[in-house]
Structures are given as C-alpha cells and as structure tokens.
Amino acid sequence: MCGIAGILNFDGAPVAKLVLRRMTDAIAHRGPDGEDFYVDGAVGLGHRRLAIIDLSPAGRQPMRSRDGRYVLTYNGEVYNFQELRAELQALGHQFVSQTDSEVVLNAWAQWGTACVARFNGMFAFAMWDETERALYVVRDRYGIKPVYWTRSGRSVLFASEVKALLAHPNVAARLDPLALAEYLNFQNFLGTRTLFAGIDILAPASWIRFDARDGASRADTYWDYSFSEPETRASAEEYEEEAGRLLRQAVLRQLVSDVPVGTYLSGGIDSGLIAANASSVQKGMCSFTVGFDMRSASGLESAMDERENAEHMSYLFGTEHYEMVLKAGDMERVLPAMCWHLDEPRVGQSYPNYYAARLASKFGKVVLAGTGGDELFGGYPWRYYRAMESANFDSYIDSYFGFWQRLLPGGAFRTVMSPLAREISGYDPQQTFRDVFVHRAPALQRPEDYINHSLYFEARTFMHGLLVVEDKLSMAHGLESRVPFLDNDLVDFAMRLPVGEKLLRLGSPERINENEPGDKSSKYFSRTKDGKILLRRLMRKHVPEAISQGEKKGFSAPDASWFRGESIEFVRRVIFDDRSILWNFIDRDATRAIVKTHLDGRDNRRLLIWSLLSLDGWCRRFLGAA
C-alpha cells in the first residue's frame, strides 16, 4: 500500500523533480517507509512506499521493466500475484523481487491493458510506456484504491489524493458548484466529480491513456457489476457451502503479508465472519473495536454500542482484543485532521473510522475490514424494498431517487443552493441518479429484478463512497485496509446469488425512514428478522444464535442525541457562525432553519448536520478560513 503521483507535460517541458517531491510529500502518510522518483524529460513519476510484501530494497518504486520500456508507480495489493507470477515465468519473464508490483509490471508487458481483468485485488497505478510515449492510469474493479487526475495547461497530473495535486504550483483549490449540488442531494458523488473544480476521480474498473505527443486522452471501462437471478437455483445447503468456501478462500488470500495482519471486530456479522476465518489460521491475531459512550444517548440510539458482542467474539476466536470508546467531544477534536485526510466529504459519518484506523495502526500495518458484506449480500432491506413495487423503470427511478435524497427535506434543495442558482441552473439531480444505470437494461418484471437494480446502484455509488473513506482514513495512519468481501470470486458468486438467499420479505416489505437515528437497522430487524440471510446462516457455525441472528446496528455514533445535547454548542458555533465561508455557497437562513428543527427536537437531521460540519471543515482547510 502506497501513495503515487505523477506529471506528464505535453509540450515537452522537463518535469521538475522538486515539484514532484512536493506532491509526494503531501501524501507522505501513505508511505512512511521510503520514497523514490522517475524523471525523464517531460514525464515524472513519484512514489511513497508502505512496505508490506518483500520489505527489501528490491520492492522500491517507481519500478522499471528489464527492457526499459515500462515504468510503474503502484498502490495496492494483487492477491493472486503468485499464480500470475508462475504463469509469467512460464512465458519467459524474470523477476528480481518477491513483490506483486513486479508481477503487475510484467503482466502489463505481456498482456497490456487486458492484464487488469486478471488481477484479483485492490490497486491504483500509473504505467509509462516509453515506446508508445503514453501514460496509463488504472483503477481496480470496485474502486478500493482511489486515484485523482487533472489537466493544468499543457500538463496532466495524477495522485492518490487531491492534496498531492494541490501541491503543484499550477493547481488551486476551487469549489465545483455542481459537485456541491450533487453532495447536498445524495451525501455522495455518484460519478467522477469531486468538490474540487477541474479535478476528477478515476472511475472504478477503468483506465485512461494520455498521449505525450498531443495530450489526447482515451478512457475505457473493463468491468461492471451484474446482479441477476440465476436461471436454475441450487439448494440452500449448496449456497451455504459455496459461500463459506469462497469467503474462507478470500480471507486466506488477503492474509498474505510480510508484516502482521489484524482485523476489525465490530460485533456484527461481516467483520465477525472475517475474524472467525482469519483467526483460525493466524492464532492470537489482534482485533479492534470502537464503541461509544452511551450515557447521554437517548431513545432508539441507546442500543448502538456493539462492544459486548465484539468481546464475546474475541473470546470465541481467541484474538488479542483492543477497544476504544468515543465520546461526544471526540468528533470536534478530530474534525480538522479528518477533513484534511478525506480531501472531501463522502457518505456516512466518518470520524469513528478515523479513530478505529488509528487504534489498529498502533499494532501493525495491515487490517481486515468488513466493507462490502452489506452491499453484496443485502444488508439494507428497507432501502431495496422502497422501490420494489414500481410499475416500470421510470417509476423505479422516481421512487428510488426520492429515497436517496438523504440530506434536505422535499423542496428545500433549490432554496438552500440559491447563492449558486446561476451556476447550477442546468443541474438535474434525477438525471444524475439515472445516469448510474446507463449500462443497465431497463426491463424490470419481477420484484427480484428491482432488488438487483438497487444492489447495483448501491455497489456503484454508496459502497464506492465507503471505500474511498476506508482508504483515506486508514492511510492517514499508514495502515493498509483490506476488504475480503471484495474478492473477485466472492463478488461473482454474490452477484449470481438469488435474492431469496439475501432477503426474506419480498411479498410484504417493511418501510423505514433513512433519516431515523443510527439504529434504524435494529428497528427494522426487530420487526422483520430480514437481511443477509445467507451470511447469518454462515455465522451460526462460529457464534451463538443470539449473535448470528442479532440486530444489525451499523458503525455510527449516537450523533442525533449528541447534536441536541453534549455537542449542541459545537454545532451552533459552526453552523451559526456568520463568518463561515460556507455561506458564500449555500443560503444561510434556509439551512439554519432546517438545522433548528433538529436542535429543537422536531425532526431528525443528523445526516445534514454532519454534512454541514464536514463541508465547513473542508472550506476552512482547502479554501481558507472565513
């Protein structure tokens, strides 16, 4: 796991190594174990190393092919690199290191862009082709590893994080009004926009090629999700056996490392299954849980802490267990650093992830995480059921789009965005939503078809946002976060799994409001016992039924209570500060009126308040204090 950056000047001007070093210095936290550079005239590649596999100098990057044609700067792990290495050796390729980086380099030399379809792992890398005089920038299937790029005059720049691009003297931080509109609709970015005008994130499962001679670019997508009902169903026992085999295989693949590997252990099913499989082969591995001080939590949020289940699992699995308990003031304390490391706000409430990664980083460089289990195996039934009874694709879009407008009450968007009314006059949030399905056939007939469409949407958008957060906040502490549920074989299995193996209530769905406090999943599950049916059966083999059939709680602090209680002065200090630069972009009075409904106990706007706090922190850090 590392940090990458690079420059290609189309006018032939030589790359200044000093500028390239400034870019990699901005992301030094991603690679505290070393740095190196490749500069040859108009092209420059930089690398910050976090040594995980082959800790010797042979693993240093940028890495050049034996014939000198290709130069690689790479961030990630390809878990099937040993099999690919053997195949490449049989084809005549030689290796001087034990790294997966060198396998990627030789695979590119052998198969070109087609090699990425063979990689099972997480990666973002750039490959300079001296013969073609072309730079390729590539990202993994699911978007586990981010990479950003921008054009600046006669140059193109790329990096693992936006802050590295901003270290270039010709790149400045400016707000993209359309991206802000997108965020305030979805608490996320559904495509490749970022809050930074002119800076894009490369889409998952894609690569882009830049020609050094004329600056022309060409992009391609090499993979996409395809959730569908199988034509013939296997038995429940067969699905359970295959899921168990594939999950264990994924975990074993991702234990490959020359440094210790730990695991998150939240108390839920996803991290519990990963810890159960990992600890069976790596005895005494460290596990990590972040809990919450619940003394000031009220109502539905009072049952959100999962430490008791995590401790029970740790006892059963024999892990060396460590915990941290967060209080209301911890959010305020960490917000400036978190806003810096995230580059921009994304989905969900992020700061518990920051603390979890900091805890895990004290005991090693690698941690296993449960991201992907919910999105692949049906962890949010109340969302999918929302649009299940639609008449056709258009009515499905209408219903599901309304559900995913997470932050503002109906009709408030244009009023809140009125300071930028001219800049966003052509913006259509529903079209942005619809565009996610551009490669999907609109023929929907059965309830299962609608559910699979929703799974597709969430994997492409919601899970991608979670993965960006996971990467940034783990790498903030020099920690590599691995996600076994996003093993290629396991994902392929999950996409072909019948919806009936994920959900129970296709005939009688239950409705839940997404803006309810953090344990809305518990409330839903207490009514329905629904969601991740197959994974719950797998979990029974490892833990008592009270845990395997327990309520899903989600990794979220009791912030609805804290925003009205212990953190209310912090909320007021930020959102009711007339000097905030945020009011240059959104309407102050309209926004505060919505926030006040939460503070007064009339409504729950916890997602909006968190997003406003994050946006204010972003403005202060990247656009300058008010």
PDB file of C-alpha atoms in Angstrom, residues 23-273:
ATOM      1  CA  MET A  23       3.407  16.249  -4.447  1.00  0.00           C
ATOM      2  CA  THR A  24       4.607  13.046  -2.798  1.00  0.00           C
ATOM      3  CA  ASP A  25       5.464  14.887   0.426  1.00  0.00           C
ATOM      4  CA  ALA A  26       1.789  15.889   0.662  1.00  0.00           C
ATOM      5  CA  ILE A  27       0.885  12.186   0.889  1.00  0.00           C
ATOM      6  CA  ALA A  28       3.881  11.011   2.928  1.00  0.00           C
ATOM      7  CA  HIS A  29       1.456   9.457   5.448  1.00  0.00           C
ATOM      8  CA  ARG A  30       0.533   6.870   2.807  1.00  0.00           C
ATOM      9  CA  GLY A  31       4.109   5.655   2.543  1.00  0.00           C
ATOM     10  CA  PRO A  32       6.331   6.316   5.548  1.00  0.00           C
ATOM     11  CA  ASP A  33       8.828   3.580   4.582  1.00  0.00           C
ATOM     12  CA  GLY A  34      10.513   5.317   1.676  1.00  0.00           C
ATOM     13  CA  GLU A  35      10.254   7.457  -1.430  1.00  0.00           C
ATOM     14  CA  ASP A  36      11.669   7.458  -4.937  1.00  0.00           C
ATOM     15  CA  PHE A  37      11.174   9.153  -8.295  1.00  0.00           C
ATOM     16  CA  TYR A  38      11.475   8.534 -12.014  1.00  0.00           C
ATOM     17  CA  VAL A  39      12.037  11.640 -14.125  1.00  0.00           C
ATOM     18  CA  ASP A  40      12.812  11.503 -17.831  1.00  0.00           C
ATOM     19  CA  GLY A  41      12.240  14.760 -19.617  1.00  0.00           C
ATOM     20  CA  ALA A  42       8.533  15.520 -19.824  1.00  0.00           C
ATOM     21  CA  VAL A  43       7.393  12.617 -17.626  1.00  0.00           C
ATOM     22  CA  GLY A  44       7.825  12.214 -13.884  1.00  0.00           C
ATOM     23  CA  LEU A  45       6.513   9.513 -11.546  1.00  0.00           C
ATOM     24  CA  GLY A  46       6.692   9.626  -7.756  1.00  0.00           C
ATOM     25  CA  HIS A  47       6.123   7.001  -5.091  1.00  0.00           C
ATOM     26  CA  ARG A  48       5.777   6.796  -1.310  1.00  0.00           C
ATOM     27  CA  ARG A  49       6.199   3.256  -0.002  1.00  0.00           C
ATOM     28  CA  LEU A  50       4.384   1.381   2.737  1.00  0.00           C
ATOM     29  CA  ALA A  51       6.310  -1.904   2.719  1.00  0.00           C
ATOM     30  CA  ILE A  52       4.001  -4.912   3.135  1.00  0.00           C
ATOM     31  CA  ILE A  53       5.296  -7.637   0.785  1.00  0.00           C
ATOM     32  CA  ASP A  54       9.053  -8.039   0.230  1.00  0.00           C
ATOM     33  CA  LEU A  55      10.385  -5.398   2.576  1.00  0.00           C
ATOM     34  CA  SER A  56      13.769  -5.329   0.824  1.00  0.00           C
ATOM     35  CA  PRO A  57      15.034  -2.541  -1.473  1.00  0.00           C
ATOM     36  CA  ALA A  58      14.072  -4.764  -4.431  1.00  0.00           C
ATOM     37  CA  GLY A  59      10.483  -3.602  -3.921  1.00  0.00           C
ATOM     38  CA  ARG A  60      11.239   0.110  -4.363  1.00  0.00           C
ATOM     39  CA  GLN A  61       9.276   2.093  -6.891  1.00  0.00           C
ATOM     40  CA  PRO A  62       8.885   3.534  -9.454  1.00  0.00           C
ATOM     41  CA  MET A  63       9.835   0.173 -10.933  1.00  0.00           C
ATOM     42  CA  ARG A  64      11.243  -0.210 -14.453  1.00  0.00           C
ATOM     43  CA  SER A  65      10.897  -3.237 -16.718  1.00  0.00           C
ATOM     44  CA  ARG A  66      14.064  -5.131 -17.687  1.00  0.00           C
ATOM     45  CA  ASP A  67      13.962  -3.783 -21.238  1.00  0.00           C
ATOM     46  CA  GLY A  68      13.363  -0.230 -20.026  1.00  0.00           C
ATOM     47  CA  ARG A  69      10.102   0.211 -21.919  1.00  0.00           C
ATOM     48  CA  TYR A  70       7.703   0.400 -18.952  1.00  0.00           C
ATOM     49  CA  VAL A  71       7.864   2.300 -15.683  1.00  0.00           C
ATOM     50  CA  LEU A  72       5.344   1.599 -12.913  1.00  0.00           C
ATOM     51  CA  THR A  73       4.214   3.514  -9.833  1.00  0.00           C
ATOM     52  CA  TYR A  74       1.708   1.360  -7.989  1.00  0.00           C
ATOM     53  CA  ASN A  75      -0.541   1.418  -4.928  1.00  0.00           C
ATOM     54  CA  GLY A  76      -2.346  -1.701  -3.777  1.00  0.00           C
ATOM     55  CA  GLU A  77      -2.228  -5.454  -3.462  1.00  0.00           C
ATOM     56  CA  VAL A  78      -2.911  -8.079  -6.126  1.00  0.00           C
ATOM     57  CA  TYR A  79      -3.669 -11.164  -4.041  1.00  0.00           C
ATOM     58  CA  ASN A  80      -3.330 -13.710  -6.863  1.00  0.00           C
ATOM     59  CA  PHE A  81       0.127 -12.447  -7.776  1.00  0.00           C
ATOM     60  CA  GLN A  82       1.822 -15.770  -7.037  1.00  0.00           C
ATOM     61  CA  GLU A  83      -0.314 -17.600  -9.611  1.00  0.00           C
ATOM     62  CA  LEU A  84       0.253 -14.832 -12.156  1.00  0.00           C
ATOM     63  CA  ARG A  85       3.964 -14.852 -11.407  1.00  0.00           C
ATOM     64  CA  ALA A  86       4.188 -18.579 -12.196  1.00  0.00           C
ATOM     65  CA  GLU A  87       2.284 -18.050 -15.456  1.00  0.00           C
ATOM     66  CA  LEU A  88       4.542 -15.179 -16.461  1.00  0.00           C
ATOM     67  CA  GLN A  89       7.678 -17.129 -15.615  1.00  0.00           C
ATOM     68  CA  ALA A  90       6.471 -19.920 -17.899  1.00  0.00           C
ATOM     69  CA  LEU A  91       6.181 -17.293 -20.635  1.00  0.00           C
ATOM     70  CA  GLY A  92       9.822 -16.266 -20.118  1.00  0.00           C
ATOM     71  CA  HIS A  93       9.572 -13.326 -17.711  1.00  0.00           C
ATOM     72  CA  GLN A  94      12.203 -12.985 -14.998  1.00  0.00           C
ATOM     73  CA  PHE A  95      11.808 -11.486 -11.523  1.00  0.00           C
ATOM     74  CA  VAL A  96      14.244  -9.876  -9.118  1.00  0.00           C
ATOM     75  CA  SER A  97      11.827  -9.295  -6.217  1.00  0.00           C
ATOM     76  CA  GLN A  98       9.017 -11.125  -4.422  1.00  0.00           C
ATOM     77  CA  THR A  99       6.589  -8.231  -4.830  1.00  0.00           C
ATOM     78  CA  ASP A 100       3.206  -8.120  -6.502  1.00  0.00           C
ATOM     79  CA  SER A 101       4.340  -4.796  -8.014  1.00  0.00           C
ATOM     80  CA  GLU A 102       6.794  -6.590 -10.284  1.00  0.00           C
ATOM     81  CA  VAL A 103       4.062  -9.033 -11.278  1.00  0.00           C
ATOM     82  CA  VAL A 104       1.872  -6.095 -12.325  1.00  0.00           C
ATOM     83  CA  LEU A 105       4.773  -4.646 -14.329  1.00  0.00           C
ATOM     84  CA  ASN A 106       5.472  -7.890 -16.199  1.00  0.00           C
ATOM     85  CA  ALA A 107       1.774  -8.649 -16.666  1.00  0.00           C
ATOM     86  CA  TRP A 108       1.391  -5.287 -18.408  1.00  0.00           C
ATOM     87  CA  ALA A 109       4.392  -6.048 -20.599  1.00  0.00           C
ATOM     88  CA  GLN A 110       2.836  -9.392 -21.552  1.00  0.00           C
ATOM     89  CA  TRP A 111      -0.869  -8.566 -21.918  1.00  0.00           C
ATOM     90  CA  GLY A 112      -1.157  -4.773 -21.985  1.00  0.00           C
ATOM     91  CA  THR A 113      -4.373  -3.283 -20.655  1.00  0.00           C
ATOM     92  CA  ALA A 114      -6.012  -6.742 -20.749  1.00  0.00           C
ATOM     93  CA  CYS A 115      -3.931  -7.728 -17.721  1.00  0.00           C
ATOM     94  CA  VAL A 116      -6.146  -5.805 -15.310  1.00  0.00           C
ATOM     95  CA  ALA A 117      -9.004  -8.258 -15.864  1.00  0.00           C
ATOM     96  CA  ARG A 118      -6.715 -10.950 -14.435  1.00  0.00           C
ATOM     97  CA  PHE A 119      -5.956  -9.072 -11.198  1.00  0.00           C
ATOM     98  CA  ASN A 120      -7.794 -10.091  -8.029  1.00  0.00           C
ATOM     99  CA  GLY A 121      -7.133  -7.303  -5.593  1.00  0.00           C
ATOM    100  CA  MET A 122      -7.137  -3.571  -4.968  1.00  0.00           C
ATOM    101  CA  PHE A 123      -4.957  -1.191  -6.915  1.00  0.00           C
ATOM    102  CA  ALA A 124      -4.427   2.172  -8.495  1.00  0.00           C
ATOM    103  CA  PHE A 125      -1.337   2.582 -10.641  1.00  0.00           C
ATOM    104  CA  ALA A 126       0.240   4.524 -13.469  1.00  0.00           C
ATOM    105  CA  MET A 127       2.275   2.928 -16.252  1.00  0.00           C
ATOM    106  CA  TRP A 128       4.556   4.945 -18.502  1.00  0.00           C
ATOM    107  CA  ASP A 129       5.122   3.325 -21.910  1.00  0.00           C
ATOM    108  CA  GLU A 130       8.339   4.722 -23.381  1.00  0.00           C
ATOM    109  CA  THR A 131       7.711   3.181 -26.823  1.00  0.00           C
ATOM    110  CA  GLU A 132       4.167   4.481 -27.200  1.00  0.00           C
ATOM    111  CA  ARG A 133       5.050   7.724 -25.390  1.00  0.00           C
ATOM    112  CA  ALA A 134       1.860   7.252 -23.415  1.00  0.00           C
ATOM    113  CA  LEU A 135       0.835   7.343 -19.766  1.00  0.00           C
ATOM    114  CA  TYR A 136      -1.840   4.959 -18.488  1.00  0.00           C
ATOM    115  CA  VAL A 137      -3.650   5.483 -15.163  1.00  0.00           C
ATOM    116  CA  VAL A 138      -5.617   2.470 -13.901  1.00  0.00           C
ATOM    117  CA  ARG A 139      -8.018   1.684 -11.057  1.00  0.00           C
ATOM    118  CA  ASP A 140      -9.314  -1.605  -9.588  1.00  0.00           C
ATOM    119  CA  ARG A 141     -12.746  -3.136 -10.218  1.00  0.00           C
ATOM    120  CA  TYR A 142     -14.518  -1.792  -7.167  1.00  0.00           C
ATOM    121  CA  GLY A 143     -12.658   1.458  -6.505  1.00  0.00           C
ATOM    122  CA  ILE A 144     -10.965   0.275  -3.302  1.00  0.00           C
ATOM    123  CA  LYS A 145      -7.908   2.383  -4.125  1.00  0.00           C
ATOM    124  CA  PRO A 146      -8.530   5.963  -5.294  1.00  0.00           C
ATOM    125  CA  VAL A 147      -6.625   7.946  -7.888  1.00  0.00           C
ATOM    126  CA  TYR A 148      -7.354  11.520  -8.990  1.00  0.00           C
ATOM    127  CA  TRP A 149      -6.295  13.437 -12.076  1.00  0.00           C
ATOM    128  CA  THR A 150      -6.479  16.901 -13.567  1.00  0.00           C
ATOM    129  CA  ARG A 151      -5.279  18.858 -16.572  1.00  0.00           C
ATOM    130  CA  SER A 152      -3.313  22.029 -15.963  1.00  0.00           C
ATOM    131  CA  GLY A 153      -2.359  23.935 -19.087  1.00  0.00           C
ATOM    132  CA  ARG A 154      -0.253  21.584 -21.210  1.00  0.00           C
ATOM    133  CA  SER A 155       0.127  19.033 -18.434  1.00  0.00           C
ATOM    134  CA  VAL A 156      -1.804  16.181 -16.850  1.00  0.00           C
ATOM    135  CA  LEU A 157      -1.286  15.317 -13.188  1.00  0.00           C
ATOM    136  CA  PHE A 158      -2.413  12.312 -11.154  1.00  0.00           C
ATOM    137  CA  ALA A 159      -2.141  11.290  -7.493  1.00  0.00           C
ATOM    138  CA  SER A 160      -3.613   9.050  -4.809  1.00  0.00           C
ATOM    139  CA  GLU A 161      -5.093  12.072  -3.036  1.00  0.00           C
ATOM    140  CA  VAL A 162      -6.225  15.520  -4.136  1.00  0.00           C
ATOM    141  CA  LYS A 163      -3.856  17.274  -1.746  1.00  0.00           C
ATOM    142  CA  ALA A 164      -0.914  15.988  -3.801  1.00  0.00           C
ATOM    143  CA  LEU A 165      -2.335  17.662  -6.911  1.00  0.00           C
ATOM    144  CA  LEU A 166      -2.777  20.894  -4.971  1.00  0.00           C
ATOM    145  CA  ALA A 167       0.939  20.807  -4.150  1.00  0.00           C
ATOM    146  CA  HIS A 168       1.636  21.565  -7.826  1.00  0.00           C
ATOM    147  CA  PRO A 169       2.109  25.334  -8.325  1.00  0.00           C
ATOM    148  CA  ASN A 170      -0.390  25.474 -11.205  1.00  0.00           C
ATOM    149  CA  VAL A 171      -3.281  23.753  -9.395  1.00  0.00           C
ATOM    150  CA  ALA A 172      -5.510  25.669  -6.977  1.00  0.00           C
ATOM    151  CA  ALA A 173      -8.468  24.559  -4.867  1.00  0.00           C
ATOM    152  CA  ARG A 174     -11.757  25.913  -6.225  1.00  0.00           C
ATOM    153  CA  LEU A 175     -15.269  24.730  -5.454  1.00  0.00           C
ATOM    154  CA  ASP A 176     -17.212  22.900  -8.165  1.00  0.00           C
ATOM    155  CA  PRO A 177     -20.811  24.162  -7.714  1.00  0.00           C
ATOM    156  CA  LEU A 178     -22.287  21.133  -9.498  1.00  0.00           C
ATOM    157  CA  ALA A 179     -20.397  18.781  -7.193  1.00  0.00           C
ATOM    158  CA  LEU A 180     -21.724  20.629  -4.150  1.00  0.00           C
ATOM    159  CA  ALA A 181     -25.235  20.285  -5.561  1.00  0.00           C
ATOM    160  CA  GLU A 182     -24.639  16.562  -6.022  1.00  0.00           C
ATOM    161  CA  TYR A 183     -23.349  16.157  -2.475  1.00  0.00           C
ATOM    162  CA  LEU A 184     -26.281  18.028  -0.933  1.00  0.00           C
ATOM    163  CA  ASN A 185     -28.638  15.738  -2.825  1.00  0.00           C
ATOM    164  CA  PHE A 186     -27.006  12.375  -2.147  1.00  0.00           C
ATOM    165  CA  GLN A 187     -24.356  12.937   0.562  1.00  0.00           C
ATOM    166  CA  ASN A 188     -22.080  11.414  -2.049  1.00  0.00           C
ATOM    167  CA  PHE A 189     -20.765  11.820  -5.591  1.00  0.00           C
ATOM    168  CA  LEU A 190     -22.370   9.342  -7.981  1.00  0.00           C
ATOM    169  CA  GLY A 191     -19.894   9.806 -10.807  1.00  0.00           C
ATOM    170  CA  THR A 192     -16.351  11.130 -11.163  1.00  0.00           C
ATOM    171  CA  ARG A 193     -16.833  14.703  -9.918  1.00  0.00           C
ATOM    172  CA  THR A 194     -15.143  15.963  -6.787  1.00  0.00           C
ATOM    173  CA  LEU A 195     -15.745  19.140  -4.764  1.00  0.00           C
ATOM    174  CA  PHE A 196     -12.599  20.497  -6.450  1.00  0.00           C
ATOM    175  CA  ALA A 197     -13.323  22.162  -9.789  1.00  0.00           C
ATOM    176  CA  GLY A 198     -11.362  20.532 -12.598  1.00  0.00           C
ATOM    177  CA  ILE A 199     -10.226  17.526 -10.545  1.00  0.00           C
ATOM    178  CA  ASP A 200     -11.817  14.124 -11.211  1.00  0.00           C
ATOM    179  CA  ILE A 201     -11.555  10.777  -9.515  1.00  0.00           C
ATOM    180  CA  LEU A 202     -10.890   7.974 -11.976  1.00  0.00           C
ATOM    181  CA  ALA A 203     -13.941   5.697 -12.143  1.00  0.00           C
ATOM    182  CA  PRO A 204     -13.613   2.179 -10.721  1.00  0.00           C
ATOM    183  CA  ALA A 205     -12.827  -0.595 -13.222  1.00  0.00           C
ATOM    184  CA  SER A 206     -11.403   1.843 -15.734  1.00  0.00           C
ATOM    185  CA  TRP A 207      -8.206   3.153 -17.223  1.00  0.00           C
ATOM    186  CA  ILE A 208      -7.318   6.341 -19.050  1.00  0.00           C
ATOM    187  CA  ARG A 209      -4.499   6.826 -21.563  1.00  0.00           C
ATOM    188  CA  PHE A 210      -2.723  10.139 -22.200  1.00  0.00           C
ATOM    189  CA  ASP A 211      -0.623  10.601 -25.347  1.00  0.00           C
ATOM    190  CA  ALA A 212       2.560  12.548 -24.587  1.00  0.00           C
ATOM    191  CA  ARG A 213       2.750  13.937 -28.104  1.00  0.00           C
ATOM    192  CA  ASP A 214      -0.562  15.767 -28.322  1.00  0.00           C
ATOM    193  CA  GLY A 215      -2.286  15.371 -24.938  1.00  0.00           C
ATOM    194  CA  ALA A 216      -5.125  13.310 -26.383  1.00  0.00           C
ATOM    195  CA  SER A 217      -6.825  11.012 -23.901  1.00  0.00           C
ATOM    196  CA  ARG A 218      -8.799   7.801 -24.257  1.00  0.00           C
ATOM    197  CA  ALA A 219     -10.662   6.001 -21.476  1.00  0.00           C
ATOM    198  CA  ASP A 220     -12.166   2.558 -21.179  1.00  0.00           C
ATOM    199  CA  THR A 221     -14.142   0.527 -18.643  1.00  0.00           C
ATOM    200  CA  TYR A 222     -13.082  -3.101 -18.295  1.00  0.00           C
ATOM    201  CA  TRP A 223     -15.709  -4.481 -15.852  1.00  0.00           C
ATOM    202  CA  ASP A 224     -19.079  -3.741 -14.269  1.00  0.00           C
ATOM    203  CA  TYR A 225     -21.418  -5.256 -11.673  1.00  0.00           C
ATOM    204  CA  SER A 226     -24.133  -7.573 -12.965  1.00  0.00           C
ATOM    205  CA  PHE A 227     -26.604  -8.657 -10.280  1.00  0.00           C
ATOM    206  CA  SER A 228     -29.114 -11.150 -11.705  1.00  0.00           C
ATOM    207  CA  GLU A 229     -31.292 -14.088 -10.742  1.00  0.00           C
ATOM    208  CA  PRO A 230     -29.843 -17.466 -11.773  1.00  0.00           C
ATOM    209  CA  GLU A 231     -31.817 -19.459 -14.324  1.00  0.00           C
ATOM    210  CA  THR A 232     -31.671 -22.515 -12.073  1.00  0.00           C
ATOM    211  CA  ARG A 233     -31.368 -22.433  -8.300  1.00  0.00           C
ATOM    212  CA  ALA A 234     -29.175 -24.628  -6.147  1.00  0.00           C
ATOM    213  CA  SER A 235     -30.232 -25.776  -2.692  1.00  0.00           C
ATOM    214  CA  ALA A 236     -29.800 -23.579   0.380  1.00  0.00           C
ATOM    215  CA  GLU A 237     -27.170 -26.033   1.650  1.00  0.00           C
ATOM    216  CA  GLU A 238     -25.168 -25.764  -1.565  1.00  0.00           C
ATOM    217  CA  TYR A 239     -25.224 -21.977  -1.463  1.00  0.00           C
ATOM    218  CA  GLU A 240     -24.134 -22.022   2.149  1.00  0.00           C
ATOM    219  CA  GLU A 241     -21.274 -24.417   1.460  1.00  0.00           C
ATOM    220  CA  GLU A 242     -20.034 -22.423  -1.538  1.00  0.00           C
ATOM    221  CA  ALA A 243     -20.282 -19.073   0.247  1.00  0.00           C
ATOM    222  CA  GLY A 244     -18.305 -20.464   3.178  1.00  0.00           C
ATOM    223  CA  ARG A 245     -15.633 -21.855   0.874  1.00  0.00           C
ATOM    224  CA  LEU A 246     -15.272 -18.634  -1.115  1.00  0.00           C
ATOM    225  CA  LEU A 247     -15.191 -16.409   1.966  1.00  0.00           C
ATOM    226  CA  ARG A 248     -12.513 -18.540   3.592  1.00  0.00           C
ATOM    227  CA  GLN A 249     -10.533 -18.527   0.341  1.00  0.00           C
ATOM    228  CA  ALA A 250     -10.806 -14.729   0.161  1.00  0.00           C
ATOM    229  CA  VAL A 251      -9.642 -14.269   3.741  1.00  0.00           C
ATOM    230  CA  LEU A 252      -6.698 -16.636   3.267  1.00  0.00           C
ATOM    231  CA  ARG A 253      -5.664 -14.787   0.104  1.00  0.00           C
ATOM    232  CA  GLN A 254      -5.706 -11.485   1.922  1.00  0.00           C
ATOM    233  CA  LEU A 255      -3.621 -12.720   4.832  1.00  0.00           C
ATOM    234  CA  VAL A 256      -0.552 -12.788   2.565  1.00  0.00           C
ATOM    235  CA  SER A 257       1.880 -10.294   4.076  1.00  0.00           C
ATOM    236  CA  ASP A 258       5.404  -9.932   5.407  1.00  0.00           C
ATOM    237  CA  VAL A 259       4.075  -7.853   8.329  1.00  0.00           C
ATOM    238  CA  PRO A 260       1.389  -8.740  10.931  1.00  0.00           C
ATOM    239  CA  VAL A 261      -2.268  -8.598   9.878  1.00  0.00           C
ATOM    240  CA  GLY A 262      -5.029  -7.607  12.316  1.00  0.00           C
ATOM    241  CA  THR A 263      -8.793  -7.387  11.937  1.00  0.00           C
ATOM    242  CA  TYR A 264     -11.625  -5.074  12.826  1.00  0.00           C
ATOM    243  CA  LEU A 265     -14.218  -6.788  15.010  1.00  0.00           C
ATOM    244  CA  SER A 266     -17.284  -4.592  15.301  1.00  0.00           C
ATOM    245  CA  GLY A 267     -19.604  -7.163  16.834  1.00  0.00           C
ATOM    246  CA  GLY A 268     -21.580  -7.607  13.599  1.00  0.00           C
ATOM    247  CA  ILE A 269     -21.765 -10.373  11.009  1.00  0.00           C
ATOM    248  CA  ASP A 270     -19.357  -9.117   8.332  1.00  0.00           C
ATOM    249  CA  SER A 271     -16.301  -8.421  10.470  1.00  0.00           C
ATOM    250  CA  GLY A 272     -17.220 -11.433  12.628  1.00  0.00           C
ATOM    251  CA  LEU A 273     -17.086 -13.833   9.669  1.00  0.00           C
TER     252      LEU A 273
END
